[in-house]
Tab-separated table of C-alpha atoms in Angstrom:
chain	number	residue	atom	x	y	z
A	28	UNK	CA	-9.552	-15.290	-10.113
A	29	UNK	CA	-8.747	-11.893	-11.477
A	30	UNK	CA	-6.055	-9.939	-10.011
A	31	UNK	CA	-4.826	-6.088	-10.007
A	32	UNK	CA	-1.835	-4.540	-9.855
A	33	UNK	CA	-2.217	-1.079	-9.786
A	34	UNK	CA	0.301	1.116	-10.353
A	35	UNK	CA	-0.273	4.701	-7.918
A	36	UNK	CA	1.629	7.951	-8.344
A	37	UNK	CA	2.174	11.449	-9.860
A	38	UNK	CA	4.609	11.201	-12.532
A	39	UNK	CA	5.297	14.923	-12.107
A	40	UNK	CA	6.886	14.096	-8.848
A	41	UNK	CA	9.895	12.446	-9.317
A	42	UNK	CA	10.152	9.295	-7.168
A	43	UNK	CA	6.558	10.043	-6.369
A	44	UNK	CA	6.082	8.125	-10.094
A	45	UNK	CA	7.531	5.590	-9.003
A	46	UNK	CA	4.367	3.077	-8.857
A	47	UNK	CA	3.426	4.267	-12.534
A	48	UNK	CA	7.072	4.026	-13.749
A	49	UNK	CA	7.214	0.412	-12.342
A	50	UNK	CA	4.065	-0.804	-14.049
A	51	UNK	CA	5.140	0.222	-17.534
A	52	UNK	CA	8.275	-1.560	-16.502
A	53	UNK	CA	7.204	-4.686	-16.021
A	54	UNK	CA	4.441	-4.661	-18.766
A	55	UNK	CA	7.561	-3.708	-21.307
A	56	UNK	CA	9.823	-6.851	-20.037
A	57	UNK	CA	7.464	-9.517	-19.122
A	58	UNK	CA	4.132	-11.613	-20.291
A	59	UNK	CA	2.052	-13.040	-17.427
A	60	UNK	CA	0.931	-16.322	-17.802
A	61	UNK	CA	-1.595	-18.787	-15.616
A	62	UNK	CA	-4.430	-19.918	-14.408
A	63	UNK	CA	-5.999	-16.632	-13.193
A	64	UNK	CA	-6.273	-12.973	-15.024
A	65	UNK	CA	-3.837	-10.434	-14.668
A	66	UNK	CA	-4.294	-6.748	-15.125
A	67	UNK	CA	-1.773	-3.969	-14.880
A	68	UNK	CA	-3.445	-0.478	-14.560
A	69	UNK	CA	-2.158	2.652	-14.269
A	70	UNK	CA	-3.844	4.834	-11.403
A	71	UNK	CA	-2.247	7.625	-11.321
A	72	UNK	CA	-3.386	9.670	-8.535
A	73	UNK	CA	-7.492	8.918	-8.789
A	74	UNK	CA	-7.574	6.726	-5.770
A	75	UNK	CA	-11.446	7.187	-4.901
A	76	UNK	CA	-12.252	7.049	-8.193
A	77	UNK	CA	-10.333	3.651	-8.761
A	78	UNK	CA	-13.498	1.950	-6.335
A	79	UNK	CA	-15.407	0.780	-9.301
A	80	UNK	CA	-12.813	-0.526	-10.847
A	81	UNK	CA	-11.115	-2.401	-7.657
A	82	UNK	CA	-14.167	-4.359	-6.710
A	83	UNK	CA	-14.040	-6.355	-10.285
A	84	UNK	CA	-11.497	-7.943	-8.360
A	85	UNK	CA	-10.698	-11.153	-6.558
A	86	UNK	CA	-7.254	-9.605	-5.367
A	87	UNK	CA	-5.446	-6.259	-5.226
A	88	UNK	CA	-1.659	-5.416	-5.816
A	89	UNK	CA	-0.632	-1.588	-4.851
A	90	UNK	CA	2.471	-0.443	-5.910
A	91	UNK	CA	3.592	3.080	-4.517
A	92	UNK	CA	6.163	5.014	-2.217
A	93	UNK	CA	5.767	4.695	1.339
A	94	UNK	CA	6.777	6.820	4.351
A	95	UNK	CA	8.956	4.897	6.480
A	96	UNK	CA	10.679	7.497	9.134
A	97	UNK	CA	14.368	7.029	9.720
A	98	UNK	CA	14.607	4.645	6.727
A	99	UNK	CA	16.364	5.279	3.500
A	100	UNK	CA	15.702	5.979	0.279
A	101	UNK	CA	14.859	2.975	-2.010
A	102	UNK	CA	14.063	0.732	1.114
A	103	UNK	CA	11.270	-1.629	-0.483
A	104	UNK	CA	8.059	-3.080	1.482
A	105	UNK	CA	5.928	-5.380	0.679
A	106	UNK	CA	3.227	-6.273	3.128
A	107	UNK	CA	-0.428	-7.084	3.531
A	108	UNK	CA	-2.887	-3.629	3.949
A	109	UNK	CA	-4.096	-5.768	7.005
A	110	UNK	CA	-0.860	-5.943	8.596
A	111	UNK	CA	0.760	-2.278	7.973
A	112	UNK	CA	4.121	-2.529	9.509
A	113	UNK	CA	4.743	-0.273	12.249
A	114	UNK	CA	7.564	1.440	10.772
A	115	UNK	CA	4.971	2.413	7.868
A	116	UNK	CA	2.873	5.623	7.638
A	117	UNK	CA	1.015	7.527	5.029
A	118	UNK	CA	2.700	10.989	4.874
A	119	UNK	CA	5.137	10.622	2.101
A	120	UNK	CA	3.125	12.199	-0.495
A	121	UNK	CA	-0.074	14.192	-1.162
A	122	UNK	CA	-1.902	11.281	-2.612
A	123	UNK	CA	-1.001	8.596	-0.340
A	124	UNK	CA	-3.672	9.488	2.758
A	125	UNK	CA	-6.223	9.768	-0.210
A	126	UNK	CA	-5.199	6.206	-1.197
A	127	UNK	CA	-5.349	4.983	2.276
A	128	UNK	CA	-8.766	6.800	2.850
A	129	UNK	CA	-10.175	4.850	-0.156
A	130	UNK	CA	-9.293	1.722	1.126
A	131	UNK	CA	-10.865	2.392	4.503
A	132	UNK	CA	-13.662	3.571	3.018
A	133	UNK	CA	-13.668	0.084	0.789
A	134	UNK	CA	-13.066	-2.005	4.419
A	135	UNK	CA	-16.313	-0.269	5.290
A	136	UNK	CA	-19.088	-1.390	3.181
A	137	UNK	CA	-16.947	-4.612	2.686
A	138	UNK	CA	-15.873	-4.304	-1.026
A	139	UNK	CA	-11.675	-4.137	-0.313
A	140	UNK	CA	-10.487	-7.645	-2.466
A	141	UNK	CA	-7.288	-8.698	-0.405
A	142	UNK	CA	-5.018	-6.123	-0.630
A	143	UNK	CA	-1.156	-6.338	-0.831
A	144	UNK	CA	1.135	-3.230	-1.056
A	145	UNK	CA	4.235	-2.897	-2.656
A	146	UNK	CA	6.109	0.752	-1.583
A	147	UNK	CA	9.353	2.106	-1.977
A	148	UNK	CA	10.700	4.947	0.634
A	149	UNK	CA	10.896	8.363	-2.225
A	150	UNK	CA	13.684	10.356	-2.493
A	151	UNK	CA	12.913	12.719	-4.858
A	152	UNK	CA	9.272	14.957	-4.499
A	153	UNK	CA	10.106	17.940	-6.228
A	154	UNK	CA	7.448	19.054	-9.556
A	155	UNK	CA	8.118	18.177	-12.958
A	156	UNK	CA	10.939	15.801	-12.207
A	157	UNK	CA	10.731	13.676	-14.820
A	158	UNK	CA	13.193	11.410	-13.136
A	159	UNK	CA	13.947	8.689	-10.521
A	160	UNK	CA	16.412	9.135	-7.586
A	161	UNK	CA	19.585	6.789	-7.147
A	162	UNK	CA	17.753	4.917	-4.255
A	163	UNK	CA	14.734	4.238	-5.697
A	164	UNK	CA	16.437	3.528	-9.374
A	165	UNK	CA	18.422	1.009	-7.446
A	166	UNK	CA	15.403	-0.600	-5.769
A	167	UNK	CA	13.481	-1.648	-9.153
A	168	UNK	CA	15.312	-5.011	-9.187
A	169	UNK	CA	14.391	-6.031	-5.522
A	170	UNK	CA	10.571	-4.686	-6.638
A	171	UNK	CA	10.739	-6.944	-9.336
A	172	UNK	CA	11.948	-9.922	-7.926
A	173	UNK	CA	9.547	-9.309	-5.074
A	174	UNK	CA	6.210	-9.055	-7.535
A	175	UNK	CA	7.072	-12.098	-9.956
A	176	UNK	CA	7.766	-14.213	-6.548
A	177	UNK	CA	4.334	-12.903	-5.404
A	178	UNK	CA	2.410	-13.718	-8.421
A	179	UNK	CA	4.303	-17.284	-8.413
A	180	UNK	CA	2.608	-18.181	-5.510
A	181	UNK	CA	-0.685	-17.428	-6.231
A	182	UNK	CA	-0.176	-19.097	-9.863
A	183	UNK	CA	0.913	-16.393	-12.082
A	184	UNK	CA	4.316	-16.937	-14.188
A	185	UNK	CA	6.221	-13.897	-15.214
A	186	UNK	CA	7.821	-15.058	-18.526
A	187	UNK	CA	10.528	-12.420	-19.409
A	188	UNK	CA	9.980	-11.418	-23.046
A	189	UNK	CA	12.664	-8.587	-23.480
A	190	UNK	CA	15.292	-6.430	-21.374
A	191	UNK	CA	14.286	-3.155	-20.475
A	192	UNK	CA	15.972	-0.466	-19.262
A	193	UNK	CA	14.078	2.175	-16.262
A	194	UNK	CA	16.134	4.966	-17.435
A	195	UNK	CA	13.996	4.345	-20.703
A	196	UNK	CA	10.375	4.040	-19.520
A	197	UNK	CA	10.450	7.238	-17.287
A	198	UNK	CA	10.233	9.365	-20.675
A	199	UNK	CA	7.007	7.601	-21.643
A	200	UNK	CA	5.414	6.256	-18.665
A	201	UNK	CA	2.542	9.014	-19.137
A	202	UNK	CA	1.549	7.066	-22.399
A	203	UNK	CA	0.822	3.938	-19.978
A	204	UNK	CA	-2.941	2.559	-19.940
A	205	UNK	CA	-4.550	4.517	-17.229
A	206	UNK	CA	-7.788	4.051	-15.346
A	207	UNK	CA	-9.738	5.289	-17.605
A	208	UNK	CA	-8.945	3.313	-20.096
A	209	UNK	CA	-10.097	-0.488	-18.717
C-alpha cells in the first residue's frame, strides 16, 4: 500500500504554513518504517494540481488549518474527509475551499484514495509571517502524537531519529520537497 501525507499551506501566511512547517518537522525527527510506502510531500497551495499525484495512492493524509468557529487557536482535528465534523468548515484560508473543491471533484469521477485530515484552528494569517502563533506552536506535539498513532495502526512505525526543534524548521521549510519534485 502506498500512503501520502501531504503537507498543505502558504508559508507566507503565518499559521497558514502550518501543514508545510509540520511535514518538514516530522521528516527532520523521524524515519518511517513498515510494511507499506510512505511519502511526505509538500503541497503547498497547488491543490488541483496535486490530482495526478494523489491517485498513485492507496491512502491520503492532509495536514492543514481548519476553520472551526468559536474554537481556539491550536485546537487540533483529525477526522475522516467522509465524516467532516460539524463544527468544521472551509473558510479559514484562501486555499482551503480550493483544497476541498479538489477533493470533490476527485469523489466525482471516483479517484479520492481514503482520505484523512489532520487541521489545526490558525491564529496567525497575516503575509510574510515567517512564523507560528503560540496556539498552533503549542499544538505540534498533540499533531505528532496524533500522526505516528495513525500510521501505527495501519502498520507504519515512526522511529525517532533526532530532536528537533519547530522554532528551527520555520526558517527553512520553503527548502522542503514540494510537488513538483516527486
Amino acid at each position: 500500500m502506498k500512503i501520502l501525507v501531504l503537507g498543505i499551506g502558504n508559508l507566507l501566511f503565518g499559521d497558514e504554513g502550518i501543514g508545510v512547517h509540520f511535514i518538514k518537522y516530522m521528516g527532520e525527527k523521524y524515519n518511517f518504517e513498515g510494511e507499506h510506502q510512505l511519502d511526505i510531500v509538500d503541497g503547498g497551495t497547488l491543490a488541483q494540481r496535486l490530482i495526478p499525484i494523489i491517485v498513485e495512492y492507496d491512502r491520503l493524509i492532509i495536514i492543514d488549518t481548519i476553520n472551526a468557529p468559536g474554537v481556539k487557536a491550536g485546537e487540533v482535528y483529525f477526522f475522516d474527509f467522509d465524516a467532516v465534523p460539524d463544527t468544521v468548515d472551509w473558510q479559514g484560508s484562501a486555499h482551503e475551499v480550493e483544497m476541498l473543491q479538489t477533493l470533490n471533484m476527485m469523489d466525482l469521477i471516483g479517484d479520492r484514495p481514503p482520505t484523512m485530515i489532520m487541521g489545526v484552528v490558525p491564529t496567525i494569517i497575516e503575509a510574510t509571517e515567517f512564523s507560528l502563533s503560540e496556539g498552533v506552536s503549542d499544538a505540534v506535539p498533540m499533531m505528532e502524537m496524533t500522526l505516528v498513532n495513525h500510521l501505527k495502526t495501519i502498520g507504519i512505525n515512526a522511529v525517532k531519529k533526532q530532536d528537533v526543534d519547530m522554532q528551527d524548521i520555520l526558517p527553512n521549510s520553503f527548502r522542503a520537497l514540494d510537488a513538483y519534485s516527486v
